[in-house]
XYZ file of C-alpha atoms in Angstrom:
745
model
C 61.962 -12.842 -30.084
C 60.721 -11.569 -33.424
C 63.003 -10.813 -36.346
C 64.532 -7.347 -35.876
C 63.058 -4.414 -37.797
C 65.057 -1.395 -38.944
C 63.654 2.130 -39.149
C 64.937 5.670 -39.694
C 63.455 8.336 -37.407
C 63.932 12.050 -38.247
C 65.318 13.955 -35.238
C 65.265 17.752 -34.915
C 67.102 20.108 -32.610
C 70.495 18.353 -32.538
C 73.401 20.778 -32.872
C 76.498 18.931 -31.646
C 77.961 15.542 -30.847
C 76.707 15.760 -27.264
C 73.153 16.074 -28.592
C 73.355 13.022 -30.833
C 75.138 11.030 -28.131
C 72.355 11.744 -25.607
C 69.636 10.699 -28.071
C 71.560 7.543 -28.895
C 71.991 6.603 -25.231
C 68.256 7.062 -24.645
C 67.424 4.791 -27.579
C 69.937 2.139 -26.559
C 68.356 2.022 -23.086
C 64.826 1.722 -24.495
C 63.206 -1.748 -24.194
C 63.378 -3.870 -27.333
C 66.113 -1.838 -29.047
C 68.940 -3.989 -30.375
C 71.075 -1.215 -31.830
C 70.824 2.513 -32.453
C 72.868 4.978 -34.425
C 72.123 8.705 -34.352
C 73.729 10.733 -37.131
C 74.161 14.449 -36.555
C 74.739 15.206 -40.241
C 71.593 13.516 -41.530
C 69.504 14.336 -38.401
C 68.369 10.725 -38.383
C 68.204 7.948 -35.786
C 68.627 4.505 -37.344
C 67.192 1.920 -34.948
C 67.051 -1.869 -35.104
C 64.379 -3.144 -32.707
C 62.206 -6.106 -31.754
C 58.654 -5.279 -32.933
C 57.223 -7.603 -30.265
C 58.833 -5.516 -27.513
C 58.469 -1.948 -28.765
C 57.134 0.209 -31.587
C 58.135 3.249 -33.587
C 55.762 5.386 -31.511
C 57.572 4.297 -28.345
C 60.929 5.094 -29.941
C 59.699 8.549 -30.963
C 58.509 9.123 -27.385
C 61.927 8.064 -26.065
C 63.640 10.611 -28.303
C 61.232 13.388 -27.355
C 61.906 12.547 -23.727
C 65.490 13.759 -24.201
C 64.260 17.203 -25.216
C 64.641 16.819 -28.984
C 61.965 16.634 -31.637
C 61.135 13.419 -33.496
C 58.596 12.254 -36.043
C 57.422 8.721 -36.921
C 59.278 7.170 -39.879
C 57.806 8.119 -43.242
C 56.417 5.332 -45.457
C 58.751 3.986 -48.164
C 59.113 6.433 -51.026
C 61.096 6.794 -54.207
C 64.646 8.076 -53.851
C 63.824 11.270 -55.759
C 60.983 12.037 -53.320
C 63.210 11.430 -50.295
C 65.921 13.686 -51.687
C 63.388 16.386 -52.622
C 61.896 16.337 -49.123
C 65.318 16.596 -47.484
C 66.204 19.475 -49.790
C 62.958 21.251 -48.900
C 63.637 20.828 -45.173
C 67.204 22.058 -45.632
C 66.081 25.075 -47.653
C 63.485 25.964 -45.002
C 66.171 25.669 -42.330
C 68.526 27.911 -44.318
C 65.787 30.518 -44.854
C 64.906 30.572 -41.158
C 68.532 30.894 -40.051
C 69.175 33.587 -42.662
C 66.249 35.697 -41.395
C 67.389 35.404 -37.786
C 70.967 36.191 -38.796
C 69.958 39.396 -40.601
C 68.061 40.685 -37.556
C 70.875 39.745 -35.168
C 73.549 41.360 -37.346
C 71.529 44.557 -37.652
C 71.170 44.810 -33.876
C 74.851 43.971 -33.392
C 75.954 46.696 -35.827
C 73.680 49.325 -34.200
C 74.945 48.346 -30.745
C 78.532 48.546 -31.909
C 77.936 51.979 -33.462
C 76.594 53.314 -30.170
C 79.518 51.798 -28.284
C 82.152 53.241 -30.666
C 81.185 56.878 -30.206
C 83.504 59.076 -28.080
C 83.444 57.886 -24.515
C 81.918 54.562 -25.441
C 79.807 52.695 -22.879
C 80.928 54.966 -20.065
C 79.055 57.940 -21.537
C 75.977 56.003 -22.613
C 72.794 57.425 -21.208
C 69.881 55.598 -19.642
C 67.730 56.081 -22.752
C 70.377 54.501 -24.950
C 70.684 51.535 -22.635
C 66.907 51.079 -22.795
C 67.052 51.354 -26.595
C 69.695 48.621 -26.742
C 67.582 46.456 -24.433
C 64.560 46.828 -26.723
C 66.677 46.034 -29.785
C 68.263 42.995 -28.120
C 64.976 41.453 -26.956
C 64.054 40.012 -30.405
C 67.595 38.683 -30.754
C 67.360 36.777 -27.483
C 63.698 35.764 -27.562
C 63.338 35.101 -31.301
C 66.624 34.713 -33.169
C 68.352 32.900 -30.304
C 65.282 31.430 -28.608
C 66.078 27.844 -29.673
C 69.409 27.965 -27.817
C 67.624 28.637 -24.530
C 64.679 26.263 -24.998
C 66.965 23.386 -25.971
C 69.339 24.145 -23.114
C 66.385 24.097 -20.683
C 65.140 20.806 -22.167
C 68.603 19.301 -21.747
C 68.771 20.546 -18.138
C 65.369 19.012 -17.343
C 66.685 15.684 -18.592
C 69.916 15.987 -16.617
C 72.046 16.710 -19.683
C 74.073 19.474 -21.228
C 75.130 20.267 -24.776
C 76.293 23.079 -27.023
C 73.047 24.955 -26.419
C 73.798 24.892 -22.698
C 77.115 26.656 -23.236
C 75.597 29.305 -25.500
C 72.562 29.846 -23.294
C 74.568 30.180 -20.078
C 77.133 32.483 -21.702
C 74.771 34.861 -23.483
C 72.136 34.570 -20.764
C 74.586 35.717 -18.103
C 75.671 38.695 -20.223
C 72.062 39.626 -21.034
C 70.767 39.331 -17.467
C 73.670 41.375 -16.101
C 72.991 44.077 -18.721
C 69.260 43.978 -17.942
C 69.880 44.590 -14.226
C 72.260 47.464 -15.033
C 69.631 48.995 -17.340
C 66.797 48.679 -14.816
C 68.773 49.716 -11.705
C 71.877 51.692 -12.778
C 71.902 53.662 -9.531
C 72.588 50.541 -7.458
C 75.849 50.046 -9.338
C 76.777 53.750 -9.471
C 76.612 54.287 -5.699
C 78.936 51.345 -5.221
C 81.513 52.695 -7.684
C 80.851 49.968 -10.254
C 80.927 51.034 -13.974
C 77.440 51.123 -15.451
C 78.358 49.000 -18.500
C 76.034 46.820 -20.533
C 76.888 43.886 -22.849
C 73.968 43.874 -25.276
C 76.444 44.306 -28.114
C 78.273 41.117 -27.090
C 74.992 39.183 -26.798
C 73.885 40.273 -30.266
C 77.278 39.568 -31.838
C 77.572 36.146 -30.195
C 74.155 35.010 -31.380
C 74.721 36.534 -34.838
C 78.088 34.835 -35.312
C 76.802 31.491 -34.075
C 73.872 31.782 -36.468
C 76.332 32.634 -39.254
C 78.236 29.457 -38.448
C 74.976 27.496 -38.403
C 74.013 28.947 -41.795
C 77.338 28.084 -43.417
C 77.233 24.664 -41.803
C 73.676 23.970 -43.019
C 74.591 24.963 -46.565
C 77.735 22.841 -46.445
C 75.786 19.851 -45.101
C 73.488 20.212 -48.092
C 76.499 19.866 -50.393
C 77.541 16.612 -48.735
C 74.403 15.018 -50.238
C 75.153 16.213 -53.773
C 76.091 12.701 -54.894
C 72.691 11.272 -53.938
C 70.932 14.291 -55.457
C 72.761 13.796 -58.749
C 72.041 10.066 -58.811
C 68.359 10.570 -58.051
C 68.106 13.167 -60.812
C 69.361 10.822 -63.514
C 66.054 9.076 -64.172
C 64.090 10.371 -67.175
C 60.562 11.669 -66.606
C 58.893 9.433 -69.205
C 59.449 6.148 -71.032
C 58.660 5.445 -74.700
C 56.740 2.128 -74.584
C 55.891 -0.041 -77.610
C 52.424 -1.637 -77.310
C 50.459 -3.224 -80.143
C 52.937 -1.770 -82.609
C 52.386 1.793 -81.399
C 54.932 3.919 -79.512
C 53.680 6.216 -76.775
C 55.246 8.094 -73.882
C 54.096 7.143 -70.404
C 55.121 8.455 -66.956
C 57.947 6.517 -65.397
C 55.738 5.451 -62.489
C 53.419 3.682 -64.968
C 56.227 1.530 -66.373
C 55.877 -2.177 -65.466
C 58.018 -5.318 -65.812
C 57.462 -6.931 -69.199
C 56.951 -3.636 -71.058
C 59.030 -3.113 -74.178
C 60.727 0.287 -74.281
C 62.144 2.013 -77.354
C 65.448 3.824 -76.847
C 66.837 6.313 -79.341
C 70.257 8.012 -79.512
C 70.711 10.392 -76.591
C 67.919 8.849 -74.467
C 68.364 7.903 -70.839
C 67.303 4.341 -70.141
C 64.290 4.497 -67.782
C 64.552 1.087 -66.056
C 66.572 -2.132 -65.818
C 66.029 -4.767 -68.475
C 67.285 -7.009 -71.281
C 67.994 -5.704 -74.773
C 65.809 -7.611 -77.278
C 66.479 -5.860 -80.586
C 69.062 -3.461 -82.027
C 72.507 -2.454 -80.778
C 74.248 0.602 -79.373
C 76.921 1.861 -77.029
C 75.778 2.927 -73.567
C 77.476 5.347 -71.189
C 77.423 3.558 -67.810
C 79.739 5.988 -66.034
C 77.053 6.846 -63.454
C 77.083 3.166 -62.496
C 80.722 2.162 -62.846
C 82.686 5.411 -62.893
C 84.223 4.207 -66.172
C 83.869 6.870 -68.912
C 84.264 4.518 -71.904
C 80.842 3.536 -73.394
C 79.923 -0.159 -73.359
C 78.757 -1.990 -76.475
C 75.283 -3.534 -76.085
C 73.465 -5.999 -78.330
C 70.562 -8.451 -78.064
C 70.649 -10.402 -74.823
C 72.752 -7.856 -72.922
C 71.551 -6.247 -69.731
C 70.889 -2.501 -69.586
C 70.587 -0.476 -66.411
C 68.181 2.359 -65.692
C 69.502 5.953 -65.736
C 72.448 5.080 -68.003
C 72.769 7.098 -71.218
C 72.357 5.649 -74.714
C 74.873 7.009 -77.177
C 74.642 6.399 -80.908
C 72.323 3.483 -81.652
C 68.666 2.576 -81.263
C 67.248 -0.517 -79.587
C 64.323 -2.031 -77.749
C 64.582 -3.618 -74.337
C 62.236 -5.576 -72.095
C 61.757 -4.106 -68.633
C 62.699 -6.353 -65.692
C 62.880 -3.940 -62.727
C 61.309 -0.540 -62.101
C 61.110 2.035 -59.325
C 62.761 1.050 -56.078
C 63.826 -2.342 -57.470
C 66.250 -0.853 -59.996
C 70.011 -0.851 -59.589
C 70.008 2.945 -59.250
C 67.480 2.856 -56.386
C 69.487 0.139 -54.633
C 72.676 2.169 -54.995
C 70.986 5.235 -53.495
C 69.656 3.193 -50.550
C 73.125 1.771 -49.918
C 74.726 5.223 -50.041
C 72.074 6.648 -47.696
C 72.643 3.790 -45.256
C 76.405 4.308 -45.450
C 76.122 8.051 -44.880
C 74.035 7.406 -41.786
C 76.498 4.879 -40.353
C 79.005 5.443 -37.592
C 82.741 4.888 -37.984
C 84.518 3.302 -34.980
C 86.707 6.413 -34.674
C 83.493 8.362 -33.944
C 83.419 6.707 -30.518
C 86.419 8.816 -29.501
C 84.546 12.032 -30.261
C 81.426 10.648 -28.546
C 83.328 9.776 -25.353
C 84.872 13.240 -25.223
C 81.542 14.944 -25.946
C 79.799 12.991 -23.182
C 81.929 14.701 -20.517
C 82.959 17.805 -22.400
C 80.134 20.206 -21.524
C 80.165 19.563 -17.748
C 83.955 19.970 -17.765
C 83.696 23.255 -19.687
C 81.094 24.617 -17.271
C 83.419 23.700 -14.388
C 86.310 25.498 -16.136
C 84.087 28.566 -16.668
C 83.200 28.642 -12.966
C 86.880 28.259 -12.014
C 87.760 31.075 -14.461
C 85.257 33.418 -12.805
C 86.587 32.583 -9.332
C 90.216 33.175 -10.350
C 89.445 36.515 -11.980
C 87.273 37.549 -9.019
C 90.081 36.712 -6.567
C 93.148 37.759 -8.559
C 92.008 40.021 -11.403
C 92.060 43.793 -11.683
C 89.024 45.890 -10.866
C 86.209 45.531 -11.623
C 87.185 41.912 -10.977
C 83.695 40.467 -11.108
C 83.070 42.007 -14.554
C 86.336 40.663 -15.922
C 85.495 37.286 -14.405
C 82.020 37.297 -15.915
C 83.334 38.185 -19.390
C 86.085 35.547 -19.207
C 83.635 32.864 -18.037
C 81.191 33.717 -20.832
C 84.055 33.620 -23.368
C 85.103 30.149 -22.172
C 81.547 28.872 -22.528
C 81.199 30.254 -26.061
C 84.555 29.178 -27.472
C 84.237 25.632 -26.133
C 81.129 24.645 -28.115
C 81.910 21.145 -29.441
C 80.309 21.602 -32.880
C 83.499 20.889 -34.799
C 84.068 17.711 -32.809
C 80.619 16.407 -33.665
C 81.014 17.201 -37.364
C 84.544 15.819 -37.776
C 83.643 12.212 -38.626
C 80.126 12.196 -40.136
C 80.886 14.945 -42.659
C 83.862 13.024 -44.039
C 81.900 9.739 -44.137
C 79.023 11.388 -45.991
C 81.201 13.034 -48.617
C 83.445 9.984 -49.114
C 80.590 7.511 -49.577
C 78.894 9.866 -52.018
C 82.110 10.353 -53.977
C 82.691 6.608 -53.993
C 79.246 6.011 -55.487
C 80.078 8.421 -58.310
C 83.230 6.385 -59.015
C 81.439 3.028 -58.947
C 82.732 2.207 -55.447
C 79.970 1.470 -52.933
C 81.302 1.663 -49.380
C 78.732 0.285 -46.966
C 79.410 2.460 -43.965
C 81.886 4.212 -41.741
C 83.293 0.993 -40.296
C 84.200 -0.281 -43.774
C 85.902 3.041 -44.516
C 87.983 2.876 -41.376
C 88.978 -0.789 -41.689
C 89.858 -0.431 -45.379
C 92.066 2.508 -44.521
C 94.163 0.252 -42.237
C 94.620 -2.685 -44.650
C 97.856 -4.675 -44.711
C 96.990 -7.720 -46.866
C 94.795 -7.982 -49.981
C 93.649 -11.485 -50.968
C 92.514 -11.879 -54.575
C 90.345 -14.641 -55.949
C 91.456 -15.674 -59.459
C 88.400 -16.516 -61.526
C 86.236 -13.483 -62.221
C 88.542 -11.193 -60.256
C 92.005 -11.314 -61.779
C 90.627 -13.062 -64.865
C 87.548 -12.346 -66.956
C 85.648 -15.257 -65.420
C 84.630 -16.780 -68.738
C 86.651 -18.922 -71.191
C 87.882 -17.420 -74.451
C 89.870 -18.709 -77.409
C 93.401 -17.365 -76.999
C 95.405 -19.395 -79.556
C 94.861 -20.857 -83.048
C 97.537 -23.371 -84.108
C 97.872 -25.753 -87.065
C 97.874 -25.940 -90.832
C 94.320 -24.524 -91.176
C 93.480 -22.732 -87.905
C 90.630 -20.580 -89.252
C 89.019 -23.619 -90.862
C 89.471 -25.540 -87.615
C 87.700 -22.748 -85.698
C 84.867 -22.533 -88.256
C 84.107 -26.250 -88.156
C 84.594 -26.500 -84.384
C 82.076 -23.679 -83.923
C 79.557 -25.558 -86.057
C 79.748 -28.509 -83.677
C 80.061 -26.515 -80.431
C 76.949 -24.432 -81.173
C 74.999 -27.537 -80.201
C 76.953 -27.962 -76.958
C 76.210 -26.389 -73.559
C 79.796 -26.665 -72.301
C 81.489 -23.330 -71.409
C 84.418 -24.169 -73.708
C 81.946 -24.689 -76.537
C 80.421 -21.257 -75.921
C 83.897 -19.708 -76.069
C 84.649 -21.382 -79.414
C 81.315 -20.335 -80.925
C 81.827 -16.762 -79.707
C 85.353 -16.641 -81.196
C 83.990 -17.653 -84.608
C 81.295 -14.962 -84.395
C 83.853 -12.340 -83.416
C 85.975 -13.185 -86.484
C 82.967 -13.050 -88.811
C 83.303 -16.678 -89.902
C 80.410 -18.298 -91.745
C 79.533 -21.186 -89.462
C 77.707 -24.055 -91.234
C 74.977 -26.250 -89.776
C 75.808 -29.525 -88.029
C 73.848 -32.760 -87.736
C 74.146 -36.052 -85.867
C 75.601 -34.252 -82.851
C 77.233 -36.489 -80.256
C 78.541 -35.513 -76.808
C 81.296 -37.860 -75.606
C 81.651 -37.474 -71.833
C 85.179 -36.654 -70.784
C 86.425 -36.605 -74.357
C 84.677 -33.906 -76.394
C 81.985 -33.611 -79.065
C 81.470 -34.712 -82.660
C 78.979 -34.090 -85.473
C 78.555 -34.204 -89.230
C 79.406 -30.905 -90.927
C 79.396 -30.337 -94.683
C 79.418 -34.062 -95.359
C 82.329 -34.989 -93.065
C 82.676 -36.036 -89.456
C 84.162 -33.305 -87.306
C 85.588 -34.165 -83.866
C 86.453 -31.519 -81.276
C 88.112 -32.390 -77.976
C 91.033 -34.010 -76.224
C 93.931 -36.057 -77.562
C 92.120 -39.161 -76.295
C 89.158 -38.316 -78.535
C 91.540 -37.968 -81.471
C 93.013 -41.386 -80.705
C 89.516 -42.863 -80.604
C 88.771 -41.253 -83.977
C 92.050 -42.569 -85.435
C 93.546 -39.097 -85.896
C 97.332 -38.654 -85.636
C 98.159 -35.658 -83.382
C 101.953 -36.053 -83.235
C 102.561 -33.037 -85.474
C 101.051 -30.686 -82.881
C 102.184 -32.449 -79.666
C 104.760 -29.753 -78.912
C 102.155 -27.011 -79.354
C 99.702 -28.888 -77.113
C 102.356 -29.130 -74.390
C 103.148 -25.423 -74.716
C 99.494 -24.463 -74.343
C 99.072 -26.687 -71.295
C 102.132 -25.167 -69.596
C 100.667 -21.721 -70.246
C 97.483 -22.690 -68.342
C 95.419 -23.119 -71.512
C 93.163 -25.992 -72.484
C 94.331 -27.543 -75.790
C 91.284 -28.411 -77.925
C 92.020 -30.636 -80.955
C 89.925 -30.245 -84.127
C 89.803 -32.965 -86.763
C 87.701 -33.270 -89.934
C 87.416 -36.389 -92.088
C 90.042 -38.152 -90.001
C 92.658 -35.368 -90.472
C 93.935 -33.007 -87.750
C 93.215 -29.414 -88.765
C 94.572 -27.596 -85.753
C 94.559 -26.764 -82.060
C 92.504 -24.188 -80.233
C 93.930 -22.750 -76.997
C 91.092 -21.887 -74.602
C 91.660 -20.077 -71.318
C 90.082 -17.668 -68.872
C 91.960 -14.523 -69.966
C 93.521 -12.162 -67.467
C 91.774 -8.810 -67.310
C 93.806 -6.112 -69.097
C 93.975 -3.960 -65.949
C 94.902 -6.707 -63.466
C 98.680 -6.387 -63.647
C 98.626 -2.611 -63.238
C 96.201 -2.983 -60.309
C 98.451 -5.502 -58.550
C 101.485 -3.274 -59.087
C 99.619 -0.334 -57.576
C 98.520 -2.383 -54.556
C 102.132 -3.393 -53.928
C 103.277 0.199 -54.383
C 100.788 1.138 -51.648
C 102.688 -1.149 -49.270
C 100.139 -3.978 -49.323
C 100.906 -7.675 -49.440
C 99.000 -9.291 -52.336
C 97.952 -12.947 -52.175
C 96.125 -15.047 -54.779
C 93.653 -17.543 -53.303
C 92.060 -19.991 -55.737
C 90.663 -23.458 -56.105
C 92.336 -23.946 -59.484
C 95.251 -26.295 -60.135
C 98.600 -24.963 -58.979
C 100.104 -24.839 -62.487
C 97.238 -22.715 -63.763
C 97.270 -20.474 -60.693
C 101.021 -19.889 -60.828
C 100.861 -19.098 -64.539
C 98.216 -16.408 -63.912
C 100.150 -15.123 -60.885
C 103.305 -14.705 -62.969
C 101.331 -12.797 -65.579
C 100.068 -10.199 -63.083
C 103.101 -10.079 -60.783
C 101.810 -11.940 -57.702
C 104.425 -13.975 -55.798
C 102.283 -15.496 -53.039
C 99.841 -18.122 -54.325
C 97.512 -20.395 -52.355
C 96.041 -22.846 -54.878
C 93.763 -25.902 -54.935
C 91.707 -24.543 -52.028
C 88.112 -25.716 -51.754
C 85.485 -22.953 -51.402
C 84.736 -23.821 -47.783
C 88.464 -23.696 -46.951
C 88.980 -20.173 -48.291
C 87.540 -18.836 -45.053
C 90.213 -20.721 -43.070
C 92.951 -19.287 -45.279
C 91.701 -15.753 -44.695
C 91.711 -16.317 -40.946
C 95.229 -17.725 -41.136
C 96.399 -14.584 -42.933
C 94.729 -12.438 -40.266
C 96.996 -14.083 -37.675
C 94.373 -13.931 -34.979
C 93.539 -10.298 -35.637
C 97.143 -9.097 -35.782
C 96.792 -8.104 -39.464
C 93.978 -6.359 -41.311
C 93.012 -8.425 -44.372
C 90.770 -7.675 -47.359
C 89.246 -10.416 -49.493
C 88.384 -9.565 -53.099
C 85.978 -11.954 -54.851
C 82.971 -12.145 -57.097
C 80.521 -11.944 -54.187
C 78.964 -15.359 -54.775
C 81.119 -18.454 -54.193
C 83.532 -16.329 -52.152
C 80.836 -15.192 -49.711
C 82.226 -16.998 -46.603
C 85.708 -15.581 -47.180
C 84.306 -12.114 -47.866
C 82.427 -12.261 -44.567
C 85.466 -13.507 -42.623
C 87.806 -10.805 -43.931
C 88.148 -7.482 -42.145
C 87.045 -5.878 -45.416
C 85.128 -7.821 -48.067
C 85.392 -6.290 -51.535
C 82.859 -7.749 -53.965
C 83.443 -7.525 -57.695
C 80.300 -7.265 -59.760
C 78.395 -5.490 -62.460
C 75.934 -4.153 -59.900
C 73.079 -6.227 -61.293
C 73.354 -9.372 -59.174
C 73.970 -10.641 -55.664
C 77.441 -9.087 -55.684
C 75.858 -5.751 -54.714
C 74.682 -7.212 -51.425
C 77.936 -9.015 -50.548
C 80.967 -7.595 -48.814
C 81.513 -4.271 -47.117
C 82.656 -2.628 -50.368
C 81.165 -3.348 -53.797
C 82.868 -2.424 -57.054
C 80.196 -1.700 -59.607
C 82.412 -2.654 -62.533
C 84.199 -5.961 -62.959
C 87.628 -4.373 -62.959
C 90.422 -5.068 -60.486
C 91.611 -1.467 -60.921
C 88.754 -0.482 -58.623
C 90.420 -2.218 -55.640
C 93.406 0.153 -55.252
C 91.078 3.049 -56.056
C 88.730 2.024 -53.222
C 91.629 1.637 -50.795
C 93.076 4.999 -51.853
C 89.691 6.649 -51.241
C 89.377 5.116 -47.772
C 92.927 6.112 -46.854
C 92.308 9.697 -47.941
C 89.031 9.730 -46.000
C 90.699 8.529 -42.814
C 93.387 11.173 -43.281
C 90.689 13.853 -43.531
C 88.872 12.461 -40.457
C 92.084 12.537 -38.422
C 92.762 16.096 -39.615
C 89.240 17.098 -38.590
C 89.555 15.551 -35.141
C 93.004 17.052 -34.628
C 91.846 20.564 -35.445
C 88.642 20.158 -33.439
C 90.587 19.021 -30.368
C 93.483 21.452 -30.740
C 91.018 24.310 -31.172
C 89.582 23.642 -27.738
C 92.929 22.796 -26.151
C 94.296 26.199 -27.217
C 91.083 28.226 -27.261
C 89.792 27.486 -23.751
C 92.944 28.602 -21.855
C 93.211 31.738 -24.011
C 89.543 32.511 -23.389
C 90.067 31.979 -19.666
C 92.812 34.634 -19.714
C 96.026 32.606 -19.840
C 97.731 35.275 -21.984
C 96.614 38.222 -19.867
C 99.315 38.146 -17.136
C 102.168 38.211 -19.702
C 100.775 39.946 -22.794
C 97.666 41.679 -21.470
C 95.579 39.923 -24.149
C 91.988 38.780 -23.641
C 89.311 37.409 -25.942
C 85.863 38.956 -26.020
C 82.751 36.749 -26.159
C 82.076 37.961 -29.731
C 85.583 36.950 -30.811
C 85.016 33.534 -29.218
C 81.738 33.113 -31.122
C 83.499 33.962 -34.396
C 86.277 31.490 -33.648
C 83.735 28.770 -32.833
C 81.915 29.361 -36.124
C 85.179 29.275 -38.089
C 86.151 26.005 -36.411
C 82.911 24.261 -37.401
C 82.933 25.566 -40.956
C 86.599 24.646 -41.423
C 85.879 21.019 -40.490
C 83.010 20.786 -42.974
C 85.049 22.518 -45.671
C 87.962 20.148 -45.128
C 85.611 17.188 -45.577
C 84.136 18.692 -48.733
C 87.560 18.467 -50.371
C 86.828 14.759 -50.801
C 84.186 15.662 -53.394
C 87.010 16.477 -55.823
C 89.323 13.600 -54.887
C 90.120 11.280 -57.790
C 91.753 7.984 -56.693
C 92.226 6.747 -60.255
């Protein structure tokens, strides 16, 4: 079998969960298809298939065979082009629906005006009935034509959906009215009222179209996050070639080009800063509003905003290889994914329409047998009302709308959630496992303490020696000297002493930097600072001795510092009712010191990387508990994969973006409780949507059937049912759109 290939196929004509479920079943049964996911909100079928067994043309044919439209997947394009095309399609859809709605409303209002005159339908003449027929024809055969054609296509393929309910309901009312208009005498001689229901047909179609219009506009707003991200790229880049600056289109930018950035410019691509310095607003990437200081050697990301400095950077990635393009692809994939809770709505939708049609038939029979005269008319109206009010639009929109809005909002906050399943699992978390290095801590050593009779001098001379070293501790010492503005002299005769430290000649004297054993070898007495060395060690710091000319100058405490936000993040996780565990390969003393600092009581230390996976599984207790693993996305990859939810910490410029089911675009533990809060709120909205979608039908169908008539004499009209159906769908979308304003910080 060949390696599976993934493609996205545009699907047209889907209007409810039953539609998308039927397309998905057809794809899943097609030869060579490994998995299929059909998203009603994005009108897209995402298919993973074996290219040796099938092709995209065959998949398109399979979709068309269900009665829905499909087009071959478009070639890869830039995110901005994809968004622009979707917007154009959506705008065309809105324009078409708006035109049909205007015509339908006009006919409905005219019909209602004729029916409201004294005497109403009973005094309506033959000419007026023919006028209403003529007015209603464009409503049925143009404005509402797609309901009937799609219902017929579903019937031919042994299926039923929302269109079936609308077509049967309005079709029955229209055909009955047509017969009355053509042969009124047949009814009159039999004592049957010569009533027509053109008004109801026009109002039903108009109100359903109104719901479709509001729904289409609301669906457009669910993609606002992607639209905003795609619109961040500048149109041109200012490239420096042969000493001359010139603006070129962004598409002409290539890796290796040097780009000049001035204050207020948006950075056009990903690269490395080579000259100058500035602060850069990376909030579109990380959700963090504070600008980040950048200098030579730092990485800059396309679409971020330069603030107050000028610099040049060398382009590394352009177009679809940039971080922004990757983020957009991940958000699009997430918005097209299916949450496990969606299966509940799918199972209900699969049997819903046939059940509703059966209830409508039973309603007609009961009214015909037990209702007042004219019983058959009351039965027909009640049956049509049941069919209209039961349309499962809200049920089909309940989950995908919330997933789309939540993943888009997460991207704006620097939280990339890779699909509906990740959202649902994260919302049920019980245990959060935190890696130490690079997660709770900064992930790089830093000088934390200066001790001794001449600590600044010790740091200055140590930096002179360590500049020639490649050890991480040496880099931390050299960086500390730079940060303090110390004038670091040159060093010669550098010597690296394995396991002990380093030494070199600086300003005419031998300088040794390293352990107490190195000092003993150099004949340096360290007794005066023994107590300080012990204190640093107990605080999980590495004590680095510095001696010059045979005399101890001081001690440098070097450690991987705890991130400033880690303690607050841990406290918030615990306040959310989550158990927090630290899992690290470091020595127990170091791990427990860090754990005390941030408020973690459960520590699993001295664990080898390949054993972290086993620890995660132990915490899961065979699936009894839902566990998240938070790591840097690289050496924690096995544990991230084993956890129910893998949360990868990263800057968004490395492999961390591709690891785990949730990626935090900034290296800040505060993003973990924010991500969990977002998923919990999303699941709450999904459950609200499903509740209201189900309860609407549970209450609406019996009322439409006439359950209140024997006691209260109340009945719903088909037009009232259509309005209620439209309100139900729009309310679900509107409830989901509240997530656009949710701030989990």
